[in-house]
Amino acid sequence: MKIRPTDDSPHVFRHRRTDAGAFAIETVDVLDHFHLDADPLHRLVVTRSSTARVERRCGRFDRRYGPGDVFLTSDPDLSYTATWTGAVSNCVLDPGLLARVAAPAPARRPEPIRFTSLDPRTPAAGEHWWTTHRYVAELIGNPEAGMPLVVDSAAQLLASVALATFPNTALTDPTIEDRRDASSVTLRRAVAYIDDHAASGITVVDIAEAAHVSVRAVQLAFRRHLETTPMAHLRRVRLDHAHRALVAADPRHTTMAAVAAQWGFTNHSRFTAVYRATYGVLPSTTLRGA
């Protein structure tokens, strides 16, 4: 990647990156105009212009963007050029993460995911992406967000929303095989795996692999038999573990926030609301033994 100013006057280029492993959150701010020539990134970079005006060329994708626009910086497998001034926010995703979210059944051959457009399906889809980006950026800025369960959940959320936001070749609707595989046997395998691995950073792909079916099939099985989703069931199991931990904890040596973060809950107000709705008391009340 080569970045250069468009004239010889002094310029300022600011870049800040928070790396969470499977993904990274970046802000880039340039004063005056810069030109960029880049080889294929082999990463999916979702960009939102904060104040920037960007002109980007990538294969057949040639567009201009202004403040508030959400777009893919490039096709991950193509080189690109861009000219811009102002600030942008980026989310960098490993394509392998996208493939795992859309993984087929273990016995079926996976197809590479290609993006057929670098723009969101709709303006509302772009806004949903930005809401998710801000939520995750705030999440990983929390000192307790280093918990593996939190980071894994955030990575999966970003990958799922990226696939929902931008047109691509990933198959998301259940096939005939998926509907056949969404059986009670699949559900039992998936539930047993969740029960045994709730303390690990498992994803819906891990659950599907354990049940020997596709992601779509395991999602359909949970909807069909339990009227929920695999990840919602996982959160319910983790909530139960957090409840039991609070019951057994000594309030002199632990906190409600520490127990919640251990089980993947970093949003204290949301955790408190869900806990109270489920158990009828505040988590702090349970911790005090009242």
Tab-separated table of C-alpha atoms in Angstrom, residues 92-213:
chain	number	residue	atom	x	y	z
A	92	VAL	CA	-11.145	-5.032	9.208
A	93	LEU	CA	-12.375	-8.637	9.046
A	94	ASP	CA	-10.575	-11.842	8.130
A	95	PRO	CA	-12.470	-13.479	5.222
A	96	GLY	CA	-12.059	-16.795	7.016
A	97	LEU	CA	-14.356	-15.467	9.716
A	98	LEU	CA	-17.005	-14.691	7.101
A	99	ALA	CA	-16.669	-18.166	5.648
A	100	ARG	CA	-17.159	-19.734	9.059
A	101	VAL	CA	-20.355	-17.795	9.715
A	102	ALA	CA	-21.777	-18.995	6.396
A	103	ALA	CA	-20.231	-22.481	6.546
A	104	PRO	CA	-22.147	-25.382	4.963
A	105	ALA	CA	-22.484	-28.822	6.531
A	106	PRO	CA	-19.127	-30.564	7.109
A	107	ALA	CA	-19.783	-33.088	4.321
A	108	ARG	CA	-20.537	-30.410	1.728
A	109	ARG	CA	-17.949	-28.503	-0.240
A	110	PRO	CA	-17.699	-24.842	0.820
A	111	GLU	CA	-17.786	-22.195	-1.888
A	112	PRO	CA	-15.685	-19.017	-1.649
A	113	ILE	CA	-17.736	-15.977	-0.675
A	114	ARG	CA	-17.628	-13.182	-3.241
A	115	PHE	CA	-19.134	-9.726	-2.845
A	116	THR	CA	-21.191	-8.667	-5.837
A	117	SER	CA	-21.338	-5.018	-4.772
A	118	LEU	CA	-19.214	-2.797	-2.549
A	119	ASP	CA	-22.268	-0.807	-1.420
A	120	PRO	CA	-24.920	-1.814	1.151
A	121	ARG	CA	-28.092	-3.496	-0.037
A	122	THR	CA	-30.101	-0.539	1.294
A	123	PRO	CA	-29.404	2.661	3.250
A	124	ALA	CA	-31.039	0.990	6.274
A	125	ALA	CA	-28.585	-1.911	5.988
A	126	GLY	CA	-25.719	0.581	6.027
A	127	GLU	CA	-27.115	2.223	9.150
A	128	HIS	CA	-27.461	-1.157	10.832
A	129	TRP	CA	-23.805	-1.879	10.078
A	130	TRP	CA	-22.736	1.435	11.600
A	131	THR	CA	-24.817	0.811	14.730
A	132	THR	CA	-23.103	-2.579	15.092
A	133	HIS	CA	-19.667	-1.061	14.485
A	134	ARG	CA	-20.163	1.555	17.209
A	135	TYR	CA	-21.449	-1.060	19.641
A	136	VAL	CA	-18.403	-3.291	19.109
A	137	ALA	CA	-15.975	-0.353	19.221
A	138	GLU	CA	-17.400	0.657	22.595
A	139	LEU	CA	-17.369	-2.949	23.741
A	140	ILE	CA	-13.689	-3.590	23.067
A	141	GLY	CA	-12.835	-0.254	24.635
A	142	ASN	CA	-14.094	-1.698	27.920
A	143	PRO	CA	-11.210	-3.109	30.040
A	144	GLU	CA	-13.333	-6.192	30.743
A	145	ALA	CA	-13.793	-6.845	27.033
A	146	GLY	CA	-10.602	-8.881	26.925
A	147	MET	CA	-12.639	-11.861	28.060
A	148	PRO	CA	-12.460	-14.457	25.245
A	149	LEU	CA	-16.232	-14.960	25.198
A	150	VAL	CA	-16.779	-11.251	24.606
A	151	VAL	CA	-14.272	-10.954	21.753
A	152	ASP	CA	-15.523	-14.113	20.021
A	153	SER	CA	-19.132	-12.969	20.213
A	154	ALA	CA	-18.214	-9.549	18.816
A	155	ALA	CA	-16.293	-11.090	15.907
A	156	GLN	CA	-19.188	-13.335	14.992
A	157	LEU	CA	-21.634	-10.446	15.206
A	158	LEU	CA	-19.539	-8.303	12.864
A	159	ALA	CA	-19.170	-11.107	10.321
A	160	SER	CA	-22.890	-11.875	10.325
A	161	VAL	CA	-23.893	-8.228	9.925
A	162	ALA	CA	-21.323	-7.692	7.147
A	163	LEU	CA	-22.824	-10.581	5.171
A	164	ALA	CA	-26.311	-9.179	5.759
A	165	THR	CA	-25.263	-5.651	4.762
A	166	PHE	CA	-23.428	-6.197	1.463
A	167	PRO	CA	-24.642	-8.309	-1.495
A	168	ASN	CA	-22.646	-11.533	-1.735
A	169	THR	CA	-22.747	-15.117	-2.922
A	170	ALA	CA	-23.080	-16.732	0.527
A	171	LEU	CA	-26.094	-19.018	0.748
A	172	THR	CA	-28.166	-17.936	3.743
A	173	ASP	CA	-31.589	-19.477	3.075
A	174	PRO	CA	-32.145	-23.131	4.125
A	175	THR	CA	-31.862	-25.706	1.357
A	176	ILE	CA	-33.867	-28.930	1.090
A	177	GLU	CA	-30.986	-30.720	2.829
A	178	ASP	CA	-30.961	-28.136	5.618
A	179	ARG	CA	-34.683	-28.599	6.245
A	180	ARG	CA	-34.208	-32.354	6.392
A	181	ASP	CA	-31.271	-31.995	8.801
A	182	ALA	CA	-33.191	-29.677	11.167
A	183	SER	CA	-34.390	-32.640	13.219
A	184	SER	CA	-34.803	-33.310	16.912
A	185	VAL	CA	-31.609	-35.395	16.757
A	186	THR	CA	-29.721	-32.347	15.479
A	187	LEU	CA	-31.212	-30.258	18.263
A	188	ARG	CA	-30.139	-32.747	20.948
A	189	ARG	CA	-26.586	-32.832	19.639
A	190	ALA	CA	-26.434	-29.047	19.498
A	191	VAL	CA	-27.876	-28.560	22.994
A	192	ALA	CA	-25.472	-31.130	24.456
A	193	TYR	CA	-22.524	-29.362	22.812
A	194	ILE	CA	-23.650	-25.983	24.168
A	195	ASP	CA	-24.057	-27.400	27.669
A	196	ASP	CA	-20.540	-28.887	27.579
A	197	HIS	CA	-18.792	-25.862	26.049
A	198	ALA	CA	-20.657	-22.818	27.359
A	199	ALA	CA	-17.487	-21.558	29.057
A	200	SER	CA	-15.578	-21.575	25.757
A	201	GLY	CA	-15.712	-19.072	22.935
A	202	ILE	CA	-17.911	-21.176	20.681
A	203	THR	CA	-19.757	-19.859	17.649
A	204	VAL	CA	-22.799	-21.015	15.739
A	205	VAL	CA	-20.386	-22.705	13.314
A	206	ASP	CA	-18.884	-24.774	16.135
A	207	ILE	CA	-22.387	-25.788	17.221
A	208	ALA	CA	-23.308	-26.789	13.666
A	209	GLU	CA	-20.113	-28.800	13.242
A	210	ALA	CA	-20.763	-30.640	16.501
A	211	ALA	CA	-24.253	-31.522	15.246
A	212	HIS	CA	-22.825	-32.569	11.818
A	213	VAL	CA	-25.084	-30.190	9.904
